[in-house]
Coordinates of C-alpha atoms in Angstrom, one line a residue:
Chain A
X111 CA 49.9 135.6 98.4
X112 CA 51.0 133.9 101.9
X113 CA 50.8 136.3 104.9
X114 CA 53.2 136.0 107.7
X115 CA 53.1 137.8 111.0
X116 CA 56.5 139.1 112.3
X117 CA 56.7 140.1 115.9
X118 CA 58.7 143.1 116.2
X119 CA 61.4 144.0 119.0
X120 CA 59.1 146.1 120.4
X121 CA 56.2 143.8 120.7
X122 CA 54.2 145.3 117.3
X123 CA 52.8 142.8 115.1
X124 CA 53.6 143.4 111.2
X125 CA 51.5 141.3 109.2
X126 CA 52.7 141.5 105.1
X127 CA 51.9 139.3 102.9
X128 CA 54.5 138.4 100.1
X129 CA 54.1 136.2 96.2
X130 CA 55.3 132.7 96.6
X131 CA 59.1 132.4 95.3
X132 CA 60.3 135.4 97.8
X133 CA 62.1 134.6 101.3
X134 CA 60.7 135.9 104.0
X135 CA 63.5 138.1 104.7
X136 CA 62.4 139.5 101.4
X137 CA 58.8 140.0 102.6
X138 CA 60.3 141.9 105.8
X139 CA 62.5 143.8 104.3
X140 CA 60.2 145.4 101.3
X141 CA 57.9 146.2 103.9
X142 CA 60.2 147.7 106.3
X143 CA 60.0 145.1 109.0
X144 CA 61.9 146.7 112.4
X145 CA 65.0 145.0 113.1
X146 CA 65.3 142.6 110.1
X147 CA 68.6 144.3 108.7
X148 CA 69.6 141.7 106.4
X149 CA 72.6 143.4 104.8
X150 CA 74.1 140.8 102.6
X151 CA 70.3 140.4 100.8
X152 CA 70.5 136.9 101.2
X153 CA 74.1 135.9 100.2
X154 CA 74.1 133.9 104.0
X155 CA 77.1 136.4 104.5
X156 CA 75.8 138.3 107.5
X157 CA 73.0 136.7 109.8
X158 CA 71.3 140.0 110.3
X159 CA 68.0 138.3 109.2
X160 CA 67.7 136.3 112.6
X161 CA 64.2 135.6 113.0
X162 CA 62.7 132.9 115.9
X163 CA 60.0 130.4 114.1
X164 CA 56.7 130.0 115.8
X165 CA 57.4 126.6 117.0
X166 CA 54.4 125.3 115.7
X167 CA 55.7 126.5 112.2
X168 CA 59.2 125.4 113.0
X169 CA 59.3 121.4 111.9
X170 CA 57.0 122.5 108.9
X171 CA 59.9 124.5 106.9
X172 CA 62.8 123.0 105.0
X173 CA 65.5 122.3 107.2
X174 CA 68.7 124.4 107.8
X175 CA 71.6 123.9 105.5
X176 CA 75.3 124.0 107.1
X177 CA 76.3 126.9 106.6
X178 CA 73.4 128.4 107.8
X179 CA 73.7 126.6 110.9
X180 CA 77.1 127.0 111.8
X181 CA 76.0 131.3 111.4
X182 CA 73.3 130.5 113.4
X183 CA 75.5 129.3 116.2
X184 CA 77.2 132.4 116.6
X185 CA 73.9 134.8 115.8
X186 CA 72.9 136.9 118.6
X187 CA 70.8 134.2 121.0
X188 CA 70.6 131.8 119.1
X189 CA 67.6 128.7 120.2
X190 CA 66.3 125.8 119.1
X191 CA 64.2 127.7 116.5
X192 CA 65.9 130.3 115.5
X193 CA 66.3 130.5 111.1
X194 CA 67.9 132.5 108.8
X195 CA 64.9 134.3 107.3
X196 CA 66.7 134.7 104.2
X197 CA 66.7 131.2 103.9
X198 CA 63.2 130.3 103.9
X199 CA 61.2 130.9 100.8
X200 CA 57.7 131.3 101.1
X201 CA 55.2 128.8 99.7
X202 CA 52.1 128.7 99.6
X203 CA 51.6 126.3 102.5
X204 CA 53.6 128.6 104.9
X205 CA 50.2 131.0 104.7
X206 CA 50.2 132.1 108.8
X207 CA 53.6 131.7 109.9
X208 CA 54.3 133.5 112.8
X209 CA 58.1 134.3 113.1
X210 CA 59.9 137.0 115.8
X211 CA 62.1 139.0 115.5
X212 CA 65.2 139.1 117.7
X213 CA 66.1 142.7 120.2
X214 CA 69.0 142.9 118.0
X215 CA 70.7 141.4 115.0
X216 CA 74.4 141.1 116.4
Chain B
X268 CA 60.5 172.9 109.0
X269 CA 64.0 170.9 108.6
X270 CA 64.5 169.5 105.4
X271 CA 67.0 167.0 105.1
X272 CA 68.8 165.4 101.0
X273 CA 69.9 162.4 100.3
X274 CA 71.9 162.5 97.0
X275 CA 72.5 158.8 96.1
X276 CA 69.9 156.1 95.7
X277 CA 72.2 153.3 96.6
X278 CA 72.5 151.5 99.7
X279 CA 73.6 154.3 101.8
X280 CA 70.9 156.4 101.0
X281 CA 68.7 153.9 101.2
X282 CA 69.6 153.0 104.6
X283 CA 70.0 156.6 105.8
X284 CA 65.9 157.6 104.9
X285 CA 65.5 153.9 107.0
X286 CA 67.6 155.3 110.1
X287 CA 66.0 159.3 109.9
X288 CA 62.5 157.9 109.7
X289 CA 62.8 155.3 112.5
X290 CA 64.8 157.6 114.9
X291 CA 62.0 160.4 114.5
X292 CA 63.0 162.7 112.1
X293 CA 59.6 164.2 111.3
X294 CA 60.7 167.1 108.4
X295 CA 60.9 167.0 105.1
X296 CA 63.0 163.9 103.5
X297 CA 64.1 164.3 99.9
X298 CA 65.8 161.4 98.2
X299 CA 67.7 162.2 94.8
X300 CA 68.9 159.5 92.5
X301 CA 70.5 159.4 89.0
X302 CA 69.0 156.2 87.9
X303 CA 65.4 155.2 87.6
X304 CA 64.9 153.0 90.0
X305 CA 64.0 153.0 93.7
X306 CA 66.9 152.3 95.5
X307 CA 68.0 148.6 95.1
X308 CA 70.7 146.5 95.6
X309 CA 73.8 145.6 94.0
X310 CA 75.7 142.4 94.6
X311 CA 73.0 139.9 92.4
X312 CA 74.0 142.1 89.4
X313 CA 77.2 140.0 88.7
X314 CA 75.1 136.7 89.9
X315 CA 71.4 135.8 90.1
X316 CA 70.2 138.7 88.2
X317 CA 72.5 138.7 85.8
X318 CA 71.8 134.7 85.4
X319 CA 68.0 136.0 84.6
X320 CA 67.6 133.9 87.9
X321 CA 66.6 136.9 90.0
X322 CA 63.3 139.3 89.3
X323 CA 63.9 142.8 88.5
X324 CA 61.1 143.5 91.1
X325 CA 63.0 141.7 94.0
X326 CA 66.1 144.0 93.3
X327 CA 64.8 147.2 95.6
X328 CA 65.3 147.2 98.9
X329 CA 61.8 148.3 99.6
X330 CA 58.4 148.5 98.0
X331 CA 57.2 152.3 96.7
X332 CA 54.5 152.2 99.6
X333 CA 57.0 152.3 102.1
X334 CA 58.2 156.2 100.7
X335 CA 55.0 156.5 100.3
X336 CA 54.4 155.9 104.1
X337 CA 57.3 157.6 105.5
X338 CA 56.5 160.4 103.5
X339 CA 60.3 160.2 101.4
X340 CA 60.2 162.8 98.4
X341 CA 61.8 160.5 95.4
X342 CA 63.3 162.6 93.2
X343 CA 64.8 159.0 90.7
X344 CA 66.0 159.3 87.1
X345 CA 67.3 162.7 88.4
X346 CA 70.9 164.4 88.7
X347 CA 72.3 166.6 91.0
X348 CA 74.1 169.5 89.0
X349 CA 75.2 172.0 91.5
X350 CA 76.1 172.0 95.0
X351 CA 76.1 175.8 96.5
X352 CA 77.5 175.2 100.0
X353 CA 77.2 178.2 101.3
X354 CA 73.5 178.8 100.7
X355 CA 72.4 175.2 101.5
X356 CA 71.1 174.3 98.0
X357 CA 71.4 171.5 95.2
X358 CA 70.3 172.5 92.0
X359 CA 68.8 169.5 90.3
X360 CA 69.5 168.5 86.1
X361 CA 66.3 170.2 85.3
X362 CA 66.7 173.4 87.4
X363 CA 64.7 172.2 90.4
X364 CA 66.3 174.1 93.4
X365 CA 65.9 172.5 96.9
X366 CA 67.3 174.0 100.1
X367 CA 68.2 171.7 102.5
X368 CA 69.7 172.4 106.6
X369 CA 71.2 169.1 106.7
X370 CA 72.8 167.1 103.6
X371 CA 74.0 163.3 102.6
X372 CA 75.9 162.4 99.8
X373 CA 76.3 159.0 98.8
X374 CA 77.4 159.5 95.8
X375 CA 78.9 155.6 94.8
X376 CA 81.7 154.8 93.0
X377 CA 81.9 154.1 89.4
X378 CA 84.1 151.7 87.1
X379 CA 87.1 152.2 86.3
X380 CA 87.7 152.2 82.7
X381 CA 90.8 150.9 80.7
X382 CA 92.4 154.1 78.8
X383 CA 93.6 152.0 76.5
X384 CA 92.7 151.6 72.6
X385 CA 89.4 150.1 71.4
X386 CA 88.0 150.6 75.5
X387 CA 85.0 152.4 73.8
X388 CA 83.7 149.8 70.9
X389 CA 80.2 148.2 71.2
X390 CA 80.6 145.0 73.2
X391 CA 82.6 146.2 76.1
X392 CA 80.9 146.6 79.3
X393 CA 80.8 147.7 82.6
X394 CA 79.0 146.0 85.7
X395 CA 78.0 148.5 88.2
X396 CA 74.3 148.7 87.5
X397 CA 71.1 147.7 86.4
X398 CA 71.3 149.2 83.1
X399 CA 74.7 147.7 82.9
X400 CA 73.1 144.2 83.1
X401 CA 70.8 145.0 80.9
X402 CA 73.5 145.9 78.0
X403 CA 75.6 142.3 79.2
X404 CA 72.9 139.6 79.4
X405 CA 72.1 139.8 75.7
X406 CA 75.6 139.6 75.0
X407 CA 76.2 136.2 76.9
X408 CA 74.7 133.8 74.7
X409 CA 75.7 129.8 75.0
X410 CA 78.9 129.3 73.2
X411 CA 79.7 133.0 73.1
X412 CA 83.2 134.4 73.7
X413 CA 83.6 136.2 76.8
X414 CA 86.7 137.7 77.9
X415 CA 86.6 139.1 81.8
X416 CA 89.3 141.8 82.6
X417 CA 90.3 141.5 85.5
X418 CA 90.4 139.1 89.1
X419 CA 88.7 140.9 91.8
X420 CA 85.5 139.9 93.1
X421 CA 83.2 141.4 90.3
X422 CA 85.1 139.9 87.7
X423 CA 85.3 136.8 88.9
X424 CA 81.9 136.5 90.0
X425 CA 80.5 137.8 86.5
X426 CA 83.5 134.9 84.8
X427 CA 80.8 132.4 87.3
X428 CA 77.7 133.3 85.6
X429 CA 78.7 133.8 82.2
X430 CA 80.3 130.4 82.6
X431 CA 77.0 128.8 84.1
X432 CA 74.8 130.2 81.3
X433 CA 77.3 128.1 78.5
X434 CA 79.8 130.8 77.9
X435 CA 83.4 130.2 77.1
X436 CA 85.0 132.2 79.4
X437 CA 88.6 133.8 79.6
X438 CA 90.0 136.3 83.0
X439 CA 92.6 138.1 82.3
X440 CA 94.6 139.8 85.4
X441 CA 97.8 142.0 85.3
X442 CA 98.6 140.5 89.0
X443 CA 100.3 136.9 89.3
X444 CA 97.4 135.7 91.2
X445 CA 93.6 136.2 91.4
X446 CA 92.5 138.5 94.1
X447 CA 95.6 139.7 95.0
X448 CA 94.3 142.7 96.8
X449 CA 92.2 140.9 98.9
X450 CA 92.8 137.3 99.9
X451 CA 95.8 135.1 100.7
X452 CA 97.7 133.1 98.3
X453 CA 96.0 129.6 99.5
X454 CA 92.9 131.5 98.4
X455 CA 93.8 132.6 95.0
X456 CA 94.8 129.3 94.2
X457 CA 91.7 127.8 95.4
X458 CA 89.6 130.4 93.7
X459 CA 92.0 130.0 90.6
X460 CA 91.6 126.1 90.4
X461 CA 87.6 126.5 90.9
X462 CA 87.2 128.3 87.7
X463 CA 89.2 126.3 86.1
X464 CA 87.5 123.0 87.0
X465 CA 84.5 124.4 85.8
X466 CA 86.0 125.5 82.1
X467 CA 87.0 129.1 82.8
X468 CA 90.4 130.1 81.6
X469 CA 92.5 131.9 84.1
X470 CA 95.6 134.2 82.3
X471 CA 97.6 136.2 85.2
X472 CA 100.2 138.5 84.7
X473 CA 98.2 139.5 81.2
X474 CA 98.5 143.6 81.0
X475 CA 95.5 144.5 78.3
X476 CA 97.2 146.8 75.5
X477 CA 93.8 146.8 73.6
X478 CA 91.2 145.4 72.4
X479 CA 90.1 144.7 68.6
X480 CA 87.3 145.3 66.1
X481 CA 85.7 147.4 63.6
X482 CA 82.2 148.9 65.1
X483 CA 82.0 145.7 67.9
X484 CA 85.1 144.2 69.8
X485 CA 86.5 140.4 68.4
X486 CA 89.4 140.0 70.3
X487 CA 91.6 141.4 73.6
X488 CA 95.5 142.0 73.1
X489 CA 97.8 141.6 75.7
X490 CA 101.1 143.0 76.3
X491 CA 103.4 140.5 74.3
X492 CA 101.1 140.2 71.6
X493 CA 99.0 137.4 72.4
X494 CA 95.2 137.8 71.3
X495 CA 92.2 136.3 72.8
X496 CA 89.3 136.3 70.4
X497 CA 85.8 137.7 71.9
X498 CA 82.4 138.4 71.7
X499 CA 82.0 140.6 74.2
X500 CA 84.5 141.8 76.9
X501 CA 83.6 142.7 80.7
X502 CA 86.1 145.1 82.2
X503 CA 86.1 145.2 86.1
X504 CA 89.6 146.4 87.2
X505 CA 87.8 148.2 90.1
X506 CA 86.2 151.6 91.0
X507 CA 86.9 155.4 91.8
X508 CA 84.7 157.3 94.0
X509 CA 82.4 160.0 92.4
X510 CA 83.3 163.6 93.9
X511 CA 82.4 166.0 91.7
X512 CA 79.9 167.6 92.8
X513 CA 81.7 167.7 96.1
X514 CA 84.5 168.8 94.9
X515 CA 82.7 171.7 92.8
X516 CA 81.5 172.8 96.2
X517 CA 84.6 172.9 97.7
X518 CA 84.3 170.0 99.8
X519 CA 87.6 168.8 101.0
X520 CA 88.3 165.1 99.2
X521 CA 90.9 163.0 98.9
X522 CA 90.3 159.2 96.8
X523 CA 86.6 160.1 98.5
X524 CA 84.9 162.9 100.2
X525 CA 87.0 163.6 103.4
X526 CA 84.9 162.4 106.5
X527 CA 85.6 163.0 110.0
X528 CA 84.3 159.5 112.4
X529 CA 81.1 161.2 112.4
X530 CA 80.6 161.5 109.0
X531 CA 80.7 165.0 108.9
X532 CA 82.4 166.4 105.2
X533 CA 84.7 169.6 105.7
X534 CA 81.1 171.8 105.8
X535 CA 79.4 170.7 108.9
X536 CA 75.9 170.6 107.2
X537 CA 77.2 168.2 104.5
X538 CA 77.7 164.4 105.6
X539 CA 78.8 161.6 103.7
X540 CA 78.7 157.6 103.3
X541 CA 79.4 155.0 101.4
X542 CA 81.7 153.9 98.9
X543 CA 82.5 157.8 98.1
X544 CA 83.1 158.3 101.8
X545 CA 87.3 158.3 103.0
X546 CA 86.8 158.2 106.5
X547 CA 88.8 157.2 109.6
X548 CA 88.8 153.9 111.0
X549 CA 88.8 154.0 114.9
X550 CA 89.2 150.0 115.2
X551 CA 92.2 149.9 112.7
X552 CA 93.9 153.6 113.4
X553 CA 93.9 154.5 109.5
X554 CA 91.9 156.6 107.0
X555 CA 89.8 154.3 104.6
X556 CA 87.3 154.3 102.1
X557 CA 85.4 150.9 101.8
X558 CA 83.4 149.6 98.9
X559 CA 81.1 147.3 100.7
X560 CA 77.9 146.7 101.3
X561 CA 78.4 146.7 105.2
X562 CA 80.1 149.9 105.4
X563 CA 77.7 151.8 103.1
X564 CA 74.6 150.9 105.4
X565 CA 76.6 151.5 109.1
X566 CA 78.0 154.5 107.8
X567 CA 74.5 155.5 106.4
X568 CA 73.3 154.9 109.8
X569 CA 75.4 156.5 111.6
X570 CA 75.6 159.7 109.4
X571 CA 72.2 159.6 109.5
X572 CA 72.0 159.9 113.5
X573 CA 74.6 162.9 113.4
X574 CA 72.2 164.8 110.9
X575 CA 70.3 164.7 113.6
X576 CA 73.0 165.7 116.4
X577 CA 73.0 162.5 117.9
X578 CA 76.7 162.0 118.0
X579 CA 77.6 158.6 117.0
X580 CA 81.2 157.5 115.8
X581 CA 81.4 155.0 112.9
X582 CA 83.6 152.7 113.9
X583 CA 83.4 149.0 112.6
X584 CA 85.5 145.9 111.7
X585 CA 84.0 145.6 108.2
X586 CA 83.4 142.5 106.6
X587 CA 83.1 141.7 102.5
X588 CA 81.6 138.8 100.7
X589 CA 81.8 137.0 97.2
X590 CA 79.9 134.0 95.8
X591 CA 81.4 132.2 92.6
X592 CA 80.0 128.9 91.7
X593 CA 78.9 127.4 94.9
X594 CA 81.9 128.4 96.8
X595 CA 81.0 131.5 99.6
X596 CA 84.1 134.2 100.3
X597 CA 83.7 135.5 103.7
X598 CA 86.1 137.9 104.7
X599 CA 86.1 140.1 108.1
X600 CA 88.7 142.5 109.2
X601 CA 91.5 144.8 107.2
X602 CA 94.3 142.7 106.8
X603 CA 96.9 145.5 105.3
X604 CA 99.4 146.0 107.6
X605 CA 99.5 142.0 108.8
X606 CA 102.7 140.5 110.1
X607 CA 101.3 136.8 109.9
X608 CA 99.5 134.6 108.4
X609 CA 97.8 132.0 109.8
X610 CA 95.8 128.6 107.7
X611 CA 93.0 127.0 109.4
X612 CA 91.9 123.6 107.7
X613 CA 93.4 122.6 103.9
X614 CA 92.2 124.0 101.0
X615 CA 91.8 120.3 99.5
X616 CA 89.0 120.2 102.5
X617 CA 86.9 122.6 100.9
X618 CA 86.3 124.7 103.9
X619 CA 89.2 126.5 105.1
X620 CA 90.3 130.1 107.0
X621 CA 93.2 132.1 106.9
X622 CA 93.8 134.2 110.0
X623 CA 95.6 137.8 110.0
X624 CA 97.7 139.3 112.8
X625 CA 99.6 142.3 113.8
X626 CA 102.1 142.2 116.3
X627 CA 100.4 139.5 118.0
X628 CA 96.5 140.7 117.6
X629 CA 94.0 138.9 114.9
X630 CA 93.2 141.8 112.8
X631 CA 91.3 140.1 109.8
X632 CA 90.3 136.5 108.7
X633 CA 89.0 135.5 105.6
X634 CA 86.6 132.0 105.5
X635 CA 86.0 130.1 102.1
X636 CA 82.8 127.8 103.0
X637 CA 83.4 128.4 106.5
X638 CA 80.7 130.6 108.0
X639 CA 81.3 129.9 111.5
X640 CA 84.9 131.0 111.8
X641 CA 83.7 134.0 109.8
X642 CA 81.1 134.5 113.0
X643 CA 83.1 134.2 115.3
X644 CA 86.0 136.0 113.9
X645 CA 83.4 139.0 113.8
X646 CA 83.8 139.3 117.5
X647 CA 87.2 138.0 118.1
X648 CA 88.6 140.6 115.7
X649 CA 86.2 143.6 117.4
X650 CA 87.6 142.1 120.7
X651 CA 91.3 142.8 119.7
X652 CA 91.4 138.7 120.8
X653 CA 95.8 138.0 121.0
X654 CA 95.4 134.6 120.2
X655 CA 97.3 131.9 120.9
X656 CA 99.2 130.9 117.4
X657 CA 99.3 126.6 118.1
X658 CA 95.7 126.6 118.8
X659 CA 94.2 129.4 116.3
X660 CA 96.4 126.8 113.1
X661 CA 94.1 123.7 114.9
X662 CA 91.2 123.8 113.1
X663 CA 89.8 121.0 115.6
X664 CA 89.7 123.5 118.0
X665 CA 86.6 126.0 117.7
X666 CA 87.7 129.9 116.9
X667 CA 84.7 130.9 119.5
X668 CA 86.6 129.0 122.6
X669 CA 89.9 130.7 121.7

């Protein structure tokens, strides 16, 4: 099973690790990662899953789709790295990715 | 020690053990639930899951360790029987008593079901739960008959997936247009010429009379006398809130359990959230009771912060979702009450909006493939935004820069 750090608002590192298949909003939410609300469970209806991608990690995921993007824009400080972490599913190739977590979702 | 009960597994109770937990409530945290399962959610019922696409085990909203860790008493497959106000206890379906100083109820809301003849043979379902899904997906072979009651979100969104796993699908809706409730009439006909590019029949203005068939169901009457033949029937012609056991206490309730903006039920130990909860909304000056996803976890969380006498309002623009096929609903706002209408983009695009206002303020929008005026409408609606009518129809121009 891949294990992924997130960094949480407050600084805390929560390491899970998740099976292949799952997002990684999945893998935050089942373990109770702070501040990944994720409300719509992954419909892309809400962008409370806002996560910033260790840039090293960034270029190695799928790209963004457009509407994903275009809720990104509006998201809560949105940068150059910032994903939708319930649209990244985890492979096992993603084993180490570092992703943080926003101060707040909206 | 403070003991605080959750009655209601669902999303709102869910997100009220999340909210006690995190904001220190150190006591004892009891979580009842009538169905088996830890608390999980809803909307892929009527879509992935359903499909067989989606894992029962990615369904709960957390993992058992995590009760485990923040020391939640699960108290699943359970019902609560009794509520005894005045001494502070719930008396459980197999005589378990627990006390509690503080309680939640989020008790749901359940499917309403069609009075009519036939509504009880074998082959016609609800969708509400996991169990529900359970009874359906057997019944939706390839090539098998299907008839959907009803044009709301669930019934539509079930109509997608029966239709995607080789169904022949028919929706039948006592309203002259899909989604009536809800969305526009530029939308209903969008939805409405969606299904029917991908197969499904659409019948409005069809009142069920009843439906058909020795032991199983074979076929749906309508009003006039027309009959659609079918192997299996899905009724979703909405929901009612459950109150019983709040109303057996004595609880004031009215379409819900009455809720002042703090969530607080007519007994001032006794909160309540979710889609059982009629509550007042702040933002829109009127009583409500939502069945969404949103409201259920911001109501949860803010019920769960009065429990412990951290006054908090609830007061939020709510927002809905539906996916059918690959088109995404995104709706944000109330819209009853509207004096205008407002289209963003054409239809034939794919990617449209249709703006709401009230005397002049945007008070809803609703986005089909258009997640960024959805965004931004979020906080234009929340910032009571008067916009400017000749620029809000341009859909060149960006909602965020109105």
């Amino acid at each position: 099973m891949p294990g992924v750090v997130f960094i949480e608002p407050g600084g805390g590192r929560h390491a899970v690790a998740a099976p292949v298949g799952v997002t990684l909003m999945e893998a935050a939410r089942q373990h109770g990662v702070e501040g990944i609300l994720a409300q719509c469970g992954g419909a892309g209806a809400c962008a409370t899953c806002h996560v910033y991608v260790d840039p090293a990690w960034f270029d190695r995921l799928p790209p963004a789709e457009e509407l994903e993007t275009g809720m990104l824009e509006t998201a809560w400080e949105p940068r150059a790295n910032s994903r939708l972490s319930c649209q990244v599913t985890l492979t096992a190739d993603l084993d180490g990715l570092t992703v943080t977590v926003p101060a707040r979702q909206r | 020690m403070t003991t605080m009960v959750i009655i209601g597994g669902g999303q709102a109770g869910s997100q009220a053990i999340d909210t006690l937990r995190r904001e220190g409530f150190a006591g004892r945290l009891v979580l009842i639930g009538e169905e088996p399962w830890l608390p999980y959610q809803r909307p892929p019922l009527s879509k992935k899951y359903l499909a067989g696409e989606f894992a029962l085990e990615r369904l709960p909203f957390r993992h058992r360790a995590f009760y485990d860790e923040h020391r939640v008493e699960l108290r699943l497959g359970r019902r609560a029987e009794r509520l005894e106000a005045a001494e502070r206890r719930v008396t459980l379906d197999d005589g378990e008593i627990i006390a509690y100083d503080r309680l939640l109820l989020c008790l749901g809301a359940e499917p309403r079901r069609l009075a009519c003849p036939g509504a009880q043979l074998s082959g016609v379902h609800a969708l509400r739960s996991i169990a529900d899904v359970e009874r359906i997906r057997p019944d939706l072979r390839p090539g098998a008959r299907l008839v959907v009651v009803g044009g709301g979100y669930i019934g539509l969104e079930t109509a997608a997936t029966a239709r995607q796993m080789g169904c022949e699908v028919t929706v039948l809706e006592t309203a002259d247009r899909l989604m009536n409730r809800v969305v526009a009439p530029e939308t209903s006909a969008y939805f409405a010429a969606e299904h029917g590019r991908h197969g499904i029949s659409i019948v409005c203005g069809a009142r069920v009379e009843r439906f058909e068939g020795s032991a199983r169901v074979d076929g749906v009457v309508c009003a006039g006398g027309e009959r659609h033949p079918a192997d299996a029937v899905i009724v979703g012609v909405g929901a009612l809130p459950v109150t019983r056991l709040a109303q057996d206490a004595g609880l004031a309730c009215d379409n819900g359990i009455t809720v002042d903006e703090y969530c607080a039920t007519s007994d001032p130990a006794i909160f309540a959230a979710g889609d059982c909860a009629n509550h007042p909304s702040p933002h829109y000056g009127v009583r409500v009771r939502l069945e969404s996803v949103d409201n259920a976890f911001e109501q949860a969380k803010a019920a769960a912060l009065n429990m412990l006498d951290r006054r908090t309002v609830h007061d939020r623009v709510p927002w809905f979702w539906s996916d059918q096929f690959d088109n995404k609903l995104l709706i944000c706002g109330l819209s009853q009450g509207h004096d205008r209408r407002v289209l963003r983009g054409e239809p034939a695009g794919r990617a449209f909006s249709v703006c709401y206002l009230r005397n002049g303020e945007l008070i809803a929008l609703e986005a089909v493939n258009h997640g960024k005026d959805y965004m931004a409408a979020r906080k234009l609606i929340l910032g009571r935004l008067r916009p400017d009518l000749g620029r809000l129809a341009d859909p060149g121009i960006e909602l965020r820069d109105l």
